[in-house]
Short mmCIF file of C-alpha atoms in Angstrom, two decimals:
data_model
loop_
_atom_site.label_atom_id
_atom_site.label_comp_id
_atom_site.label_asym_id
_atom_site.label_seq_id
_atom_site.Cartn_x
_atom_site.Cartn_y
_atom_site.Cartn_z
CA UNK Z 152 60.35 74.11 -44.38
CA UNK Z 153 57.04 74.91 -42.74
CA UNK Z 154 57.13 77.59 -40.03
CA UNK Z 155 54.38 77.44 -37.39
CA UNK Z 156 54.19 80.36 -34.97
CA UNK Z 157 52.49 80.57 -31.58
CA UNK Z 158 48.81 79.60 -31.65
CA UNK Z 159 48.78 78.94 -35.39
CA UNK Z 160 47.07 75.72 -36.49
CA UNK Z 161 49.31 72.69 -36.76
CA UNK Z 162 49.80 71.08 -40.17
CA UNK Z 163 47.67 68.03 -40.91
CA UNK Z 164 50.77 66.03 -41.72
CA UNK Z 165 54.11 66.28 -39.95
CA UNK Z 166 56.97 64.02 -40.98
CA UNK Z 167 59.63 65.69 -38.84
CA UNK Z 168 59.66 68.68 -36.54
CA UNK Z 169 61.76 70.97 -34.39
CA UNK Z 170 60.66 73.21 -31.52
CA UNK Z 171 62.85 76.30 -31.04
CA UNK Z 172 62.85 76.72 -27.26
CA UNK Z 173 64.51 79.60 -25.48
CA UNK Z 174 64.08 83.23 -24.54
CA UNK Z 175 61.70 85.46 -26.46
CA UNK Z 176 61.88 89.20 -26.90
CA UNK Z 177 59.67 91.23 -24.58
CA UNK Z 178 57.30 93.98 -25.79
CA UNK Z 179 59.69 96.72 -24.60
CA UNK Z 180 62.62 95.31 -26.63
CA UNK Z 181 61.72 97.18 -29.79
CA UNK Z 182 64.33 97.06 -32.54
CA UNK Z 183 65.96 93.82 -31.41
CA UNK Z 184 65.90 90.73 -33.62
CA UNK Z 185 64.88 87.32 -32.30
CA UNK Z 186 67.60 84.67 -32.21
CA UNK Z 187 65.07 82.37 -33.88
CA UNK Z 188 65.48 84.27 -37.17
CA UNK Z 189 69.14 83.20 -37.29
CA UNK Z 190 68.15 79.64 -36.37
CA UNK Z 191 65.71 79.58 -39.29
CA UNK Z 192 68.45 80.89 -41.61
CA UNK Z 193 70.74 78.06 -40.48
CA UNK Z 194 68.02 75.45 -40.97
CA UNK Z 195 67.39 76.84 -44.46
CA UNK Z 196 71.09 76.59 -45.38
CA UNK Z 197 71.11 73.01 -44.06
CA UNK Z 198 68.13 72.16 -46.29
CA UNK Z 199 65.79 71.27 -43.43
CA UNK Z 200 62.38 70.46 -44.88
CA UNK Z 201 60.32 69.70 -41.79
CA UNK Z 202 58.07 71.72 -39.51
CA UNK Z 203 59.57 74.33 -37.18
CA UNK Z 204 57.50 75.30 -34.15
CA UNK Z 205 58.28 78.89 -33.19
CA UNK Z 206 56.93 79.99 -29.79
CA UNK Z 207 56.66 83.64 -30.82
CA UNK Z 208 53.91 85.66 -32.40
CA UNK Z 209 54.48 85.90 -36.15
CA UNK Z 210 53.66 89.61 -35.93
CA UNK Z 211 55.99 90.08 -32.97
CA UNK Z 212 53.07 91.25 -30.83
CA UNK Z 213 52.33 89.04 -27.83
CA UNK Z 214 49.80 91.41 -26.33
CA UNK Z 215 47.03 90.02 -28.53
CA UNK Z 216 47.60 86.42 -27.43
CA UNK Z 217 45.76 84.59 -24.68
CA UNK Z 218 48.20 83.14 -22.13
CA UNK Z 219 46.21 79.91 -21.74
CA UNK Z 220 46.04 79.39 -25.50
CA UNK Z 221 49.80 79.99 -25.79
CA UNK Z 222 50.50 77.53 -22.97
CA UNK Z 223 48.28 74.89 -24.59
CA UNK Z 224 49.88 75.41 -28.02
CA UNK Z 225 53.43 75.21 -26.60
CA UNK Z 226 52.66 72.08 -24.58
CA UNK Z 227 51.13 70.34 -27.60
CA UNK Z 228 54.03 71.29 -29.88
CA UNK Z 229 56.69 70.32 -27.33
CA UNK Z 230 55.04 66.91 -26.96
CA UNK Z 231 54.93 66.18 -30.69
CA UNK Z 232 58.27 67.71 -31.69
CA UNK Z 233 60.94 65.24 -32.78
CA UNK Z 234 63.65 67.60 -31.53
CA UNK Z 235 63.70 70.51 -29.11
CA UNK Z 236 66.48 73.00 -29.72
CA UNK Z 237 67.32 75.29 -26.80
CA UNK Z 238 69.13 78.58 -27.09
CA UNK Z 239 70.45 79.69 -23.73
CA UNK Z 240 72.03 83.10 -23.98
CA UNK Z 241 74.78 83.92 -21.51
CA UNK Z 242 75.43 87.46 -22.73
CA UNK Z 243 73.73 89.56 -20.05
CA UNK Z 244 74.37 92.75 -22.04
CA UNK Z 245 71.99 91.50 -24.76
CA UNK Z 246 69.02 91.89 -22.37
CA UNK Z 247 67.79 88.46 -23.44
CA UNK Z 248 68.22 86.76 -20.09
CA UNK Z 249 66.32 83.54 -20.63
CA UNK Z 250 65.33 83.23 -16.98
CA UNK Z 251 62.35 80.99 -17.76
CA UNK Z 252 64.51 79.00 -20.18
CA UNK Z 253 66.95 78.28 -17.35
CA UNK Z 254 64.10 76.65 -15.40
CA UNK Z 255 62.85 74.70 -18.39
#
């Protein structure tokens, strides 16, 4: 499995791919773990050997990213992904509301 995080270069060759769409942690949510980590664990157990587009900073720090570059990267990856997996959290107590995800 090849993991590609926000604004990282895309592989030269992609035979199959998944985009993990859904809410991302905000800078003030220190100590919480992204749901995408569990998704990657599941894909690993299932033996998935394609590319996984992860719209999060690999370092967990979004402050260093340019909004326009992120938007361009996400649009490109969404358009080439074979599958788009959405996680829509309905547990309000988790503070991972997914308000943008609801619109998407």
